[in-house]
């Protein structure tokens, strides 16, 4: 279990049906360095093939954060599209959110969880992520 306290006034959910798809697509396609311009149809396909997570304001039910995980639910997972609305940043919500996602994944007994980030290394290090031990073993094939 994550030892990161979840900020009062917010709730975590792993229920894909609760995700505000329009809002999340808006965030990702206009306010991120990794998904700017992502078409809505691609976003929906990515969601359909992923575990989806959200954080919601308890009082209003409004979604304030989103992330998804691509996984075989046995050995490997990729944490992607982690986004916290600017209006609630700086309250520890991002760290608590990813901590709850890790809790959700724990029963799978995964061997490896990867992510890519340009600017949030400190957040993820608090939760046990580290740079690749041997990056020379990893390769990537891009299609863009």
XYZ file of C-alpha atoms in Angstrom:
144
model
C 0.000 0.000 0.000
C 1.105 3.504 -0.778
C 2.108 5.484 2.287
C 1.267 8.728 0.491
C -1.781 10.392 2.040
C -4.474 11.348 -0.435
C -5.345 15.042 -0.160
C -8.658 15.778 1.538
C -11.457 16.743 -0.808
C -10.394 14.415 -3.605
C -11.101 10.800 -4.465
C -9.284 8.254 -6.608
C -11.130 6.020 -9.072
C -10.149 3.194 -11.414
C -13.582 3.267 -13.066
C -13.165 4.065 -16.775
C -16.854 4.967 -16.990
C -16.204 7.992 -14.740
C -13.548 9.488 -17.026
C -14.616 12.765 -18.614
C -13.237 11.861 -22.049
C -13.801 15.303 -23.529
C -12.055 17.060 -20.669
C -9.122 14.639 -20.633
C -8.681 14.858 -24.392
C -8.718 18.646 -24.097
C -6.015 18.586 -21.438
C -3.764 16.185 -23.270
C -4.175 17.563 -26.790
C -3.668 21.217 -25.844
C -1.635 21.377 -22.613
C 1.054 18.671 -22.791
C 4.384 18.321 -24.562
C 3.761 14.660 -25.393
C 0.216 14.635 -26.799
C -0.333 18.077 -28.329
C -2.657 17.714 -31.292
C -3.590 14.105 -30.526
C -6.836 13.368 -32.387
C -9.843 12.491 -30.221
C -10.298 9.153 -32.019
C -6.703 8.125 -31.169
C -7.220 9.161 -27.572
C -10.365 7.048 -27.313
C -8.592 4.032 -28.850
C -5.726 4.435 -26.385
C -8.177 4.579 -23.482
C -10.005 1.469 -24.699
C -6.748 -0.518 -24.610
C -5.657 0.766 -21.193
C -6.510 0.800 -17.524
C -7.801 4.322 -16.847
C -7.595 6.256 -13.602
C -8.961 9.549 -12.397
C -9.053 11.877 -9.456
C -12.281 13.718 -8.738
C -13.204 16.627 -6.484
C -15.367 15.077 -3.779
C -17.785 18.015 -3.554
C -18.482 18.515 -7.266
C -17.466 15.203 -8.837
C -15.389 17.165 -11.353
C -12.378 15.289 -12.745
C -9.081 16.962 -11.822
C -6.493 14.351 -12.870
C -6.070 11.472 -15.299
C -3.604 8.697 -16.087
C -3.644 5.426 -17.956
C -1.631 2.231 -17.809
C -0.961 -0.117 -20.705
C -0.255 -3.582 -19.303
C -0.379 -7.327 -19.832
C -1.384 -7.533 -16.135
C 1.333 -10.106 -15.492
C 4.839 -8.846 -16.218
C 4.914 -5.371 -17.725
C 3.166 -2.012 -17.614
C 3.628 1.464 -19.047
C 2.346 4.489 -17.117
C 1.196 7.141 -19.569
C -0.714 10.387 -19.954
C -0.415 11.428 -16.311
C -2.031 14.850 -16.038
C -3.127 16.983 -13.089
C -5.264 20.053 -13.755
C -3.229 23.230 -13.126
C -5.874 24.493 -10.676
C -5.036 21.727 -8.174
C -1.293 21.327 -8.681
C 1.095 21.862 -5.787
C -1.025 19.996 -3.217
C 0.676 16.596 -3.474
C -2.147 15.267 -5.602
C 0.101 13.970 -8.418
C 2.283 11.956 -6.052
C -0.732 10.575 -4.188
C -2.462 9.756 -7.482
C 0.454 7.765 -8.868
C 0.813 6.075 -5.464
C -2.790 4.861 -5.699
C -2.174 3.642 -9.249
C 0.795 1.633 -7.945
C -1.463 0.173 -5.249
C -3.972 -0.820 -7.926
C -1.247 -2.563 -9.965
C 0.366 -4.379 -7.017
C -1.818 -7.537 -7.172
C -0.659 -8.180 -10.751
C 2.876 -8.947 -9.546
C 4.431 -6.930 -12.366
C 8.136 -7.193 -12.981
C 8.519 -3.748 -14.531
C 6.599 -0.469 -14.773
C 8.020 2.098 -17.150
C 7.241 5.723 -17.879
C 8.743 8.619 -19.773
C 8.942 12.153 -18.421
C 10.803 15.330 -19.263
C 9.901 17.324 -16.187
C 8.558 15.286 -13.262
C 11.468 13.097 -12.208
C 11.216 14.240 -8.579
C 7.559 13.219 -8.319
C 8.264 9.726 -9.604
C 11.470 9.238 -7.604
C 9.445 9.700 -4.398
C 7.500 6.609 -5.478
C 10.497 4.389 -6.237
C 11.056 5.107 -9.926
C 14.643 5.545 -11.070
C 16.554 6.007 -14.292
C 17.198 2.874 -16.334
C 20.101 0.832 -14.958
C 21.358 -0.006 -18.419
C 19.758 2.308 -20.974
C 22.023 0.868 -23.655
C 19.844 -2.271 -23.577
C 16.670 -0.353 -24.457
C 15.633 0.618 -27.935
C 12.687 2.413 -29.441
C 11.011 2.357 -32.839
C 8.984 5.436 -33.669
C 6.394 5.723 -36.419
C 6.026 9.491 -36.699
